[in-house]
Short mmCIF file of C-alpha atoms and ligand atoms in Angstrom, two decimals:
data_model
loop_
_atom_site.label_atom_id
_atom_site.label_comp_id
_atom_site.label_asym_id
_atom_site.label_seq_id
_atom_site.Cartn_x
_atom_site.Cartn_y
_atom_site.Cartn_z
CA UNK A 28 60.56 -36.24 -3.08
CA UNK A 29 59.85 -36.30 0.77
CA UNK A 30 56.50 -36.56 2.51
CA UNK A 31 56.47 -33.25 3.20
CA UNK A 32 57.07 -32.21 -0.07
CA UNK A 33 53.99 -33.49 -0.88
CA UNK A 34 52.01 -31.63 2.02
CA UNK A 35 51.95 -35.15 3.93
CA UNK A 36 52.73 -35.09 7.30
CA UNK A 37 55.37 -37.62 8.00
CA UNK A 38 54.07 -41.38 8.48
CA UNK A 39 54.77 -42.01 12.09
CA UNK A 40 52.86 -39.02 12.83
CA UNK A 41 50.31 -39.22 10.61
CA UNK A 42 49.51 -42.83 11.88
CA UNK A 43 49.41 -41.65 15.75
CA UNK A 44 47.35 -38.81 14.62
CA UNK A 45 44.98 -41.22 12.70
CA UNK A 46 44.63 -43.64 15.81
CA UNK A 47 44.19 -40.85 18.68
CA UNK A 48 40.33 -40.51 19.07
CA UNK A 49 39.71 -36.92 18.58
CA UNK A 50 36.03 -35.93 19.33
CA UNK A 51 35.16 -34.13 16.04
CA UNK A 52 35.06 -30.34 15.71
CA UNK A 53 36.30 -29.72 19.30
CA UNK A 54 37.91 -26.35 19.64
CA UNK A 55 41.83 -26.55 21.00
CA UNK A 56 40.50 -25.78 24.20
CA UNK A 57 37.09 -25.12 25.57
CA UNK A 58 36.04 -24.29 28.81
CA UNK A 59 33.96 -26.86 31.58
CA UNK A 60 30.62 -24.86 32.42
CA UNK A 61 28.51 -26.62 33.97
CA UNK A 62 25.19 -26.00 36.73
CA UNK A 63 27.96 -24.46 39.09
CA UNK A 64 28.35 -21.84 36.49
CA UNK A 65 24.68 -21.18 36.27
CA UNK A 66 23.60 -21.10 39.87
CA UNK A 67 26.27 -18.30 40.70
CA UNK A 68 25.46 -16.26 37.71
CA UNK A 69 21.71 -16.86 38.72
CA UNK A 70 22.47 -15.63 42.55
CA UNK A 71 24.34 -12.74 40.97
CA UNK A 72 21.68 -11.56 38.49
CA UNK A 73 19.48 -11.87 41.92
CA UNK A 74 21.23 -9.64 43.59
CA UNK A 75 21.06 -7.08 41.26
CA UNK A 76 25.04 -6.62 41.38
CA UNK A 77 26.07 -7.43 37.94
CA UNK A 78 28.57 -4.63 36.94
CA UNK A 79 31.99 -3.92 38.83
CA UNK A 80 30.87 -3.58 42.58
CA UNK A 81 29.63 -6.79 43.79
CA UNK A 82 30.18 -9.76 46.31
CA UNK A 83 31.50 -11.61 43.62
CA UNK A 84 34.20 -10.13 42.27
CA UNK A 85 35.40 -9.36 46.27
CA UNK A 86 35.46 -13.40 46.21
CA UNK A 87 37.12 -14.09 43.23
CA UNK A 88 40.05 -11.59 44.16
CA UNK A 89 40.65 -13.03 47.69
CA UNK A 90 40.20 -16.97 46.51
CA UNK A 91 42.89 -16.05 43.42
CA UNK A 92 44.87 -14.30 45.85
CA UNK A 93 45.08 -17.36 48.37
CA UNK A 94 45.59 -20.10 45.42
CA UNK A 95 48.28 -17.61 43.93
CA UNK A 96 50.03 -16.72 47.41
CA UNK A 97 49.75 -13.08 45.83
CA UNK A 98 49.51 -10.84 48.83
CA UNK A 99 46.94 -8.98 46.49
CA UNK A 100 45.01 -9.72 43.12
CA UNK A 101 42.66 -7.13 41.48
CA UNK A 102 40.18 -8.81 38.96
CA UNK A 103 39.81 -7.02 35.51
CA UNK A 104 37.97 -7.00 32.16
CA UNK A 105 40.70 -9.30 30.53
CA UNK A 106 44.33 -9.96 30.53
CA UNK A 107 45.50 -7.34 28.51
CA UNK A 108 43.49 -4.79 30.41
CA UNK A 109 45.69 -6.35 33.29
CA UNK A 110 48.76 -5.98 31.47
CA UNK A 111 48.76 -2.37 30.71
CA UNK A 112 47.53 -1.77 34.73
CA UNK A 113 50.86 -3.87 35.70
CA UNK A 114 53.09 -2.28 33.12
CA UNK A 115 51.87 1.80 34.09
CA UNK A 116 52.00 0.44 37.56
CA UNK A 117 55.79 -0.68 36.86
CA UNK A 118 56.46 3.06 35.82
CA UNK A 119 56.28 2.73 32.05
CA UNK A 120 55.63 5.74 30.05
CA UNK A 121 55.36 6.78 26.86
CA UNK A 122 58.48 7.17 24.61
CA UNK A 123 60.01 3.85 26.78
CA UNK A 124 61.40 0.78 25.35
CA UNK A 125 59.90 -2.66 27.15
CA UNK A 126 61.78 -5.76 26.37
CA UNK A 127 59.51 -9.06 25.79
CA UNK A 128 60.14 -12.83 24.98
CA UNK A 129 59.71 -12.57 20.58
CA UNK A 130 57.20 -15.87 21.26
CA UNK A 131 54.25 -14.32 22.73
CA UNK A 132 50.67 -13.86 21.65
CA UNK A 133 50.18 -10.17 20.36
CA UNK A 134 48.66 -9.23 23.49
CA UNK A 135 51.94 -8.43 25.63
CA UNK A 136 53.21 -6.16 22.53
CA UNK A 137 49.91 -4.59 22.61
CA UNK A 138 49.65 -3.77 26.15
CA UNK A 139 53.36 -2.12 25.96
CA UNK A 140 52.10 0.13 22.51
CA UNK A 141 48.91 1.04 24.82
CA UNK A 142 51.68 2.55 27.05
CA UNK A 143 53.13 4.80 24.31
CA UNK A 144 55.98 2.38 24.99
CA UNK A 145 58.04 0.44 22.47
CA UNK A 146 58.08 -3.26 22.40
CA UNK A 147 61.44 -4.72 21.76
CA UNK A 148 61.52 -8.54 21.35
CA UNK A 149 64.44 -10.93 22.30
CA UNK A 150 64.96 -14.28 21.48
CA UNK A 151 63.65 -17.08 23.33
CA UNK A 152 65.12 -20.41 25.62
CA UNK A 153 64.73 -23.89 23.34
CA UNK A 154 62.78 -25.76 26.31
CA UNK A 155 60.36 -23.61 27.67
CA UNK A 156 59.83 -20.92 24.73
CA UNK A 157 60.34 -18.00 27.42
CA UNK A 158 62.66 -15.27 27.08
CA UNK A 159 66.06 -16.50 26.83
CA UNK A 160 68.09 -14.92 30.66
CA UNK A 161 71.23 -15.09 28.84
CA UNK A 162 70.21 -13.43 25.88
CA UNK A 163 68.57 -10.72 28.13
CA UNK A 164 71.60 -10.30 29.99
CA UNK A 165 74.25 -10.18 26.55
CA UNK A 166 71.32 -7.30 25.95
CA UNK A 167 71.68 -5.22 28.79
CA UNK A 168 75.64 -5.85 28.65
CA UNK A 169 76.49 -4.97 25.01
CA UNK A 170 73.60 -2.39 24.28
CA UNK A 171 72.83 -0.51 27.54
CA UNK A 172 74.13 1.81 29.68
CA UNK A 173 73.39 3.71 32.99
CA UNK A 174 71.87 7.13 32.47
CA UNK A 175 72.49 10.23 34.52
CA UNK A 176 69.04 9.34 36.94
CA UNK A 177 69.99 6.02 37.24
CA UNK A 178 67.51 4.65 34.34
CA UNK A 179 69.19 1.68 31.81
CA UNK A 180 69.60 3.25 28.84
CA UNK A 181 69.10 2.08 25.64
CA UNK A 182 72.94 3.37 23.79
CA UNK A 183 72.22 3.70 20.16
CA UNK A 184 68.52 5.24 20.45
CA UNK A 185 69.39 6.86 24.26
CA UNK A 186 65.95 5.64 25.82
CA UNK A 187 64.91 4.58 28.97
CA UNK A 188 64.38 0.43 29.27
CA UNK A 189 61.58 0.83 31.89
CA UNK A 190 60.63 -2.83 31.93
CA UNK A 191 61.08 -6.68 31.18
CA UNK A 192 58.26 -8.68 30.52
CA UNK A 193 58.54 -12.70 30.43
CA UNK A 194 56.13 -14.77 29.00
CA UNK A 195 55.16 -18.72 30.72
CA UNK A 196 54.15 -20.16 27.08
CA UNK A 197 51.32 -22.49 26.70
CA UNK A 198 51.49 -22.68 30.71
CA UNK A 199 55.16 -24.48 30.29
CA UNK A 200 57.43 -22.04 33.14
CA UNK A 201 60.43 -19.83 31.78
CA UNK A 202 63.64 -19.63 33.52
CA UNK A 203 62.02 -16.80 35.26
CA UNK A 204 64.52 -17.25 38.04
CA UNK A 205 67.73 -16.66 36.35
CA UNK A 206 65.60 -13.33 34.15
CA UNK A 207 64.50 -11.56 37.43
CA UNK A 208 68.17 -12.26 38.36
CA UNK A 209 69.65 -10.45 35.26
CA UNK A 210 66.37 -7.70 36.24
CA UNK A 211 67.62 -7.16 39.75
CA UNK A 212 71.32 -6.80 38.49
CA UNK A 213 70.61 -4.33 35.84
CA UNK A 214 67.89 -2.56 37.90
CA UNK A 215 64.58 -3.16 35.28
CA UNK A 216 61.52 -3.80 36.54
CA UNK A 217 60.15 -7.48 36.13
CA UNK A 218 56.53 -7.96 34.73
CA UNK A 219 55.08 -11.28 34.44
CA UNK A 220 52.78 -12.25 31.77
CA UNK A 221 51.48 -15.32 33.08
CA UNK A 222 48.27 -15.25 31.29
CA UNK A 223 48.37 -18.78 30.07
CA UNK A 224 50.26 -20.49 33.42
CA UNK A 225 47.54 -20.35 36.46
CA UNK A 226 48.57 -23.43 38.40
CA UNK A 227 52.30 -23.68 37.41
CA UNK A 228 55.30 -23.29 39.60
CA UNK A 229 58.76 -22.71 40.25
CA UNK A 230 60.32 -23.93 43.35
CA UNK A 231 56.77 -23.79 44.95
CA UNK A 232 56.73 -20.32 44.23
CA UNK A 233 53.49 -19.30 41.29
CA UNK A 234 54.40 -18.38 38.14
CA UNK A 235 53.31 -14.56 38.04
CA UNK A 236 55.08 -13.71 41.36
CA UNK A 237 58.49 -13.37 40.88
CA UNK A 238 58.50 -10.13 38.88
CA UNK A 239 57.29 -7.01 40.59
CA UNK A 240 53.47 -7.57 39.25
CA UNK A 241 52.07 -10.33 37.06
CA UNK A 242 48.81 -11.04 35.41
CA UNK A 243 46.22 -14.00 34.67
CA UNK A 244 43.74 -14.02 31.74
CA UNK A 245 40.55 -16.19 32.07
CA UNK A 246 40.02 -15.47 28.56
CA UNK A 247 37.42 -18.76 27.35
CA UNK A 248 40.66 -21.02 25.83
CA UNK A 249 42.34 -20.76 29.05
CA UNK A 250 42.37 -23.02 32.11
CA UNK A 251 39.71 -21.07 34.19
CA UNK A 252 37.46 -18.62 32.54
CA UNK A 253 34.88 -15.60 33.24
CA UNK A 254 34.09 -14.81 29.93
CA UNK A 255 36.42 -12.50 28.97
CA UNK A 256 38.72 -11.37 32.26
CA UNK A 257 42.08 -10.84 33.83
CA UNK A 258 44.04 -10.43 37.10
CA UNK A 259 46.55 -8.51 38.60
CA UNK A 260 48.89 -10.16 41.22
CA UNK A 261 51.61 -8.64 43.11
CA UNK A 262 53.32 -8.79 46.68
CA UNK A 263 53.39 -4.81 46.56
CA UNK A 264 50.41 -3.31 48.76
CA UNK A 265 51.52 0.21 46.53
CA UNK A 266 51.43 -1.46 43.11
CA UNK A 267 48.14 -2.52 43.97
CA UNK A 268 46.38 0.32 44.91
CA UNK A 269 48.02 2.11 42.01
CA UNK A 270 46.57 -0.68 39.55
CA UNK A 271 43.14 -0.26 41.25
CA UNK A 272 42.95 3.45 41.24
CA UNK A 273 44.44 2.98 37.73
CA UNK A 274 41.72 0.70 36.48
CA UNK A 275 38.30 2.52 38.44
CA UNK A 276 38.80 5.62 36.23
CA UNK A 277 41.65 7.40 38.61
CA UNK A 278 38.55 8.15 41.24
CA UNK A 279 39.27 10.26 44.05
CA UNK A 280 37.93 8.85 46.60
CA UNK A 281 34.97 10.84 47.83
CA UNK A 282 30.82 9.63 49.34
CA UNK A 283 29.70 12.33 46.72
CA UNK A 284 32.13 14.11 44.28
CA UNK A 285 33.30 12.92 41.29
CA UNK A 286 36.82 13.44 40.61
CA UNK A 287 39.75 11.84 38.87
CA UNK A 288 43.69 12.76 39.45
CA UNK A 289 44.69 11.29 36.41
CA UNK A 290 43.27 9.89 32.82
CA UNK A 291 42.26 6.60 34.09
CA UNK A 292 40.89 3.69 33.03
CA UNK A 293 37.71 1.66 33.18
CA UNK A 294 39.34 -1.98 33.72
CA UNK A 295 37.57 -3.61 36.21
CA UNK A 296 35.86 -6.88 35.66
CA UNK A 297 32.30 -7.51 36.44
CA UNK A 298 30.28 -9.11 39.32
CA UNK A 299 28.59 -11.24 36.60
CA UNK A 300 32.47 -12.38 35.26
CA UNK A 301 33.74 -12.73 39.09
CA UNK A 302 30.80 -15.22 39.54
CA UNK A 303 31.41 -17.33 36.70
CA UNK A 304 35.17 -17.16 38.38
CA UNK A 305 34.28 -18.26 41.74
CA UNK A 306 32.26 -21.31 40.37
CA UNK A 307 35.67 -21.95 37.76
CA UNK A 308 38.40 -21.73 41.12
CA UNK A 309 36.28 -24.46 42.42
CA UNK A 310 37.00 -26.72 39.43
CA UNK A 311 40.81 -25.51 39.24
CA UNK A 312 42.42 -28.67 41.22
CA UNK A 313 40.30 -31.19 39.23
CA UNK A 314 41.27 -28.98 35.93
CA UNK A 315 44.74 -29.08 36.62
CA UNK A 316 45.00 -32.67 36.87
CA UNK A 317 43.43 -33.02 34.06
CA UNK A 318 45.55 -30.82 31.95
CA UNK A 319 48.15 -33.29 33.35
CA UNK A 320 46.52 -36.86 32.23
CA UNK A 321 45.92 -35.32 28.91
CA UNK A 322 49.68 -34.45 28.75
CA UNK A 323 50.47 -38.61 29.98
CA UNK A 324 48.17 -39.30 27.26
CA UNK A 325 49.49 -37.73 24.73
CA UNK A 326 53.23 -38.90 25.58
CA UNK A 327 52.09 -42.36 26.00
CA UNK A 328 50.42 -42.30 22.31
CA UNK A 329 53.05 -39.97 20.50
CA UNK A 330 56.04 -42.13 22.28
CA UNK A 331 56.85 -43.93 19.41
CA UNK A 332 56.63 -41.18 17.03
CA UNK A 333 60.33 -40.30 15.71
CA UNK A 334 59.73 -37.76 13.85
CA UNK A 335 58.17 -35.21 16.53
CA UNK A 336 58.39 -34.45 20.33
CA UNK A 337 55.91 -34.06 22.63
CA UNK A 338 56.42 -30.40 24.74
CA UNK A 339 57.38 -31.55 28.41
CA UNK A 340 57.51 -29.15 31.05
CA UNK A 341 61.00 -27.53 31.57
CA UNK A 342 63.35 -29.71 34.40
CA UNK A 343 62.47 -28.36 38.06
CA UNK A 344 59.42 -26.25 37.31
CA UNK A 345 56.20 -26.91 36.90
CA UNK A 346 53.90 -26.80 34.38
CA UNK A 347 49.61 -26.67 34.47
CA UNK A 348 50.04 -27.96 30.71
CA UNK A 349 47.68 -25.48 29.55
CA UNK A 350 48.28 -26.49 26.20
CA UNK A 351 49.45 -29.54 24.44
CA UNK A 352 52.49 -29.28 21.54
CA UNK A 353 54.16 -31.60 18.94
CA UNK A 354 57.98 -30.18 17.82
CA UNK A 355 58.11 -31.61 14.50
CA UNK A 356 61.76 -32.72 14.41
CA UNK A 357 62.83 -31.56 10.32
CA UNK A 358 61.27 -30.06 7.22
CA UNK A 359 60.36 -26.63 8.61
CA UNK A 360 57.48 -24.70 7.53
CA UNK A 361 56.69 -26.89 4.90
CA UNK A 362 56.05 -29.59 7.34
CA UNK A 363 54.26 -27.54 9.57
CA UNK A 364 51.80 -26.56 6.87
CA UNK A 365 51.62 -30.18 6.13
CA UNK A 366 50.72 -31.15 9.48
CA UNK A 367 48.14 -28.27 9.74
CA UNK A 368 46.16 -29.31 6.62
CA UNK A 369 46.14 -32.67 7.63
CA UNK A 370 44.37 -31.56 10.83
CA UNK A 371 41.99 -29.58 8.93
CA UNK A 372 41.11 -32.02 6.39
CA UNK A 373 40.22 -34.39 9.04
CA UNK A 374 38.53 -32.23 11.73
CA UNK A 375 41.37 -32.14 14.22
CA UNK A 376 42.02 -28.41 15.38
CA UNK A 377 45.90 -28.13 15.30
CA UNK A 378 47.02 -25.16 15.33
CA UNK A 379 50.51 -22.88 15.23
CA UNK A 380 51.91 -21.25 17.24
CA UNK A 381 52.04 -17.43 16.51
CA UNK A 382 54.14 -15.61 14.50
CA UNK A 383 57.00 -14.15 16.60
CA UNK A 384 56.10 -10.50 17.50
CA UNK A 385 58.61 -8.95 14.82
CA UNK A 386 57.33 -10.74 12.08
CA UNK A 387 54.04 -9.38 13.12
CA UNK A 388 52.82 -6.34 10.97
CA UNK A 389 51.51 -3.85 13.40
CA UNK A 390 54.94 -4.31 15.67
CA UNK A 391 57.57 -4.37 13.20
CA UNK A 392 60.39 -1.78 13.58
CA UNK A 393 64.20 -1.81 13.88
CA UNK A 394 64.66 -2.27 17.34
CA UNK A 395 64.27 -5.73 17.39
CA UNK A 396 66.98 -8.40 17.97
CA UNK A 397 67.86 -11.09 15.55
CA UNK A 398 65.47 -14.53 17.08
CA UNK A 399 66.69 -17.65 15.72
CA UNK A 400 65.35 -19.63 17.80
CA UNK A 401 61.91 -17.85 18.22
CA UNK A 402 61.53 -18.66 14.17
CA UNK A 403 62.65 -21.74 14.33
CA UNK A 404 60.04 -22.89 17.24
CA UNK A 405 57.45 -20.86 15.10
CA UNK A 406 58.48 -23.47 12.07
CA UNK A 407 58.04 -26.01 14.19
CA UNK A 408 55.50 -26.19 16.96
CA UNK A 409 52.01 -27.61 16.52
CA UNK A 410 49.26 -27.25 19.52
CA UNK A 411 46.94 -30.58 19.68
CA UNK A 412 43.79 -30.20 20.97
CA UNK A 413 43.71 -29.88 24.56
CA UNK A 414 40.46 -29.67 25.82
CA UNK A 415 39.53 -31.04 29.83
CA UNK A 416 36.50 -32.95 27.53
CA UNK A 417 38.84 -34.50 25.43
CA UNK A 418 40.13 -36.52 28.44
CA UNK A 419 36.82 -37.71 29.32
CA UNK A 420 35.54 -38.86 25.73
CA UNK A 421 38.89 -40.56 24.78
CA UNK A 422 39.88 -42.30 28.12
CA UNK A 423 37.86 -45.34 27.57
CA UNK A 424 39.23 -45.70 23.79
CA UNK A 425 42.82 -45.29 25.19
CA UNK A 426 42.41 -47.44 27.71
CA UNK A 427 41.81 -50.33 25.04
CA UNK A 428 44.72 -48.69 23.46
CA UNK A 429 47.33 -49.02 26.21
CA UNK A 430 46.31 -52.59 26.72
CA UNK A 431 46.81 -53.82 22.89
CA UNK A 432 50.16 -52.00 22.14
C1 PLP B 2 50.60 -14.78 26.58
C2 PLP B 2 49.31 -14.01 26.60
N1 PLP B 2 49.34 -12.72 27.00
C3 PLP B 2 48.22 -11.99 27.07
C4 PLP B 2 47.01 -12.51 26.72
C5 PLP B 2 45.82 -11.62 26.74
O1 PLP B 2 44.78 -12.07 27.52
P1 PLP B 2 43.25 -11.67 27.15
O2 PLP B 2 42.89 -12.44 25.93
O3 PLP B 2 42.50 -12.09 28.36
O4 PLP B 2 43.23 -10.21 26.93
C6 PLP B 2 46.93 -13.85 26.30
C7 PLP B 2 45.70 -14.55 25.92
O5 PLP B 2 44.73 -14.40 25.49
C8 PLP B 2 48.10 -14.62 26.22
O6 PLP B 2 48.07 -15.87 25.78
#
């Protein structure tokens, strides 16, 4: 009988787990508010400006527009709000099939069934967990065709593939190069879900900008937060103002009457949620390097560990290392769960990573593509704790560490 067969995580890990000094109860990542925070949502309840029109959220678009190098960014309630904007602003209508990475938090499925559109999962890359651009293009080769107005067809269920979505997991970059390559070439649209990767990069280019339109969530577990919010990037001056009309409930615009052209939406994020943002953008350098040391940390301590891998960010692109991950190298679910429990038992918040969107219950149909590799990572990967905090409250501990191993 194995370690893991008796829901014990192997000893190697279990030892490094044992010796890292994990502040107790921590969640896997929690935001750094602090009296920056408070003095801009002060001035903002001041000025009486708290719901969508305000200084603020003017602020908070241009400053994530300039970090970005998005031409334009339009700040909403959260980041699936910002995903359906970017997907109807990509042309997707109900009765379409979008393509998405199978690893992906239920959100991106979500914002494409909020569409009337059908999420259709392909498998995933090995190093970054991001849809897989050979995979994508074997799909479009082998199952699509060219329809009389030009639209990619689905063959066997005739229906229009109106978009591609690719997912930066846990902030680590996809190959989104190579899958707005096989985008251009089949003539898809290319929607980034970069939700989780503010502050990573390919080729100097942000994560978020190579598709079409991308979005940002500053949800409270990711890197910046207002609360609950989103953004919408894009280089397109026309997918913008479509995503902004979109998201202010279609208004015409008008000094006096109300009236909408369309059924539109009310998406827009908050002067109080924009001023939480602004104070957040001003922390973003200092928590992007942290993000960073945490990751050194963590591959210093787990170095000797055989019998898991650290997550590294993919060869030539760069990650913010949003999250932290441990690939446990054998014994499959069973490991995972022992891992998990271990965490539990002890306080540490490890957690999985989700079930891969056909698996889950609301999305499953027969669309999707077989995803060995997506079920195999989902075996496999455990997210550490990966708090900014964590780095502060450990260094000292790890420092004696280094020096005695
Ligand atoms: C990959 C991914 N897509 C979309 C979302 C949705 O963002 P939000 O929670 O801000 O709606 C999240 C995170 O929460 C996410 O991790």
């Amino acid at each position: 009988m194995t370690a893991n067969d008796r829901g014990v995580p192997p000893e190697d890990l279990r030892a490094a787990l044992e010796s890292f000094p994990f502040p107790h109860a921590e969640g896997l990542h929690t935001p750094e508010l602090g009296q920056l925070e408070k003095d801009y949502l002060t001035q903002c309840i001041d000025s009486g400006y708290v719901s969508s029109i305000g200084a603020y959220v003017e602020r908070f678009e241009s400053e994530l527009a300039t970090f970005s190098g998005a031409q334009c960014a339009i700040a909403t309630s959260s980041g699936t709000t910002a995903l359906h904007l970017a997907l109807l602003a990509a042309g997707v209508k109900p009765g379409d099939i979008v393509l998405l990475p199978a690893l992906t938090f239920v959100a991106t499925a979500n914002a494409i069934a909020h569409c009337g559109a059908t999420p259709v999962a392909l498998d995933v890359e090995e190093v970054s967990m991001g849809l897989d651009p050979e995979v994508l293009a074997e799909f479009f080769q082998s199952e699509t065709t060219v329809g009389t107005q030009g639209t990619r067809l689905h063959r066997a269920s005739d229906t229009p593939i109106a978009a591609v979505i690719a997912v930066h997991v846990l902030g680590h970059p996809c190959d989104i190069v190579a899958t707005s390559e096989v985008c251009a070439k089949f003539g898809v649209s290319l929607v980034e879900d970069a939700a989780e990767s503010l502050g990573s990069y390919v080729a100097g280019t942000h994560t978020g900008l190579f598709g079409s339109v991308g979005v940002f969530s500053f949800n409270g577990n990711k890197t910046i937060t207002t609360g609950g919010g989103g953004c919408v990037v894009t280089q397109d001056k026309s997918i913008a103002d479509r995503v902004r009309h979109l998201g202010t409930t279609a208004r015409i615009p008008d000094p006096f009457e109300f009236d909408h052209d369309v059924v539109g939406y009310n998406y827009r994020m908050p002067n109080l949620n924009a001023a939480l943002g602004c104070a957040q953008l001003e922390r973003l350098p200092e928590l992007l390097e942290g993000q960073r040391k945490l990751h050194d940390l963590y591959a210093y301590h787990f170095s000797h560990v055989e019998s898991a891998t650290l997550l590294d960010e993919p060869e030539g692109r760069e990650s913010n290392f949003w999250l932290q991950a441990l690939k446990l190298r054998s014994g499959g679910l069973a490991a995972r769960e022992a891992v998990l429990t271990y965490g539990e038992g002890r306080g540490i918040p490890l957690r999985p990573l989700w079930k891969p969107i056909p698996a889950v219950k609301a999305h499953q149909h027969g669309l999707h593509r077989e995803i060995p590799v997506a079920l195999a990572l989902h075996e496999s990967v455990v997210c550490l704790p990966s708090s900014p905090s964590l780095l502060r409250q450990s260094s000292l501990t790890l420092a004696e560490g280094h020096s005695s191993q």
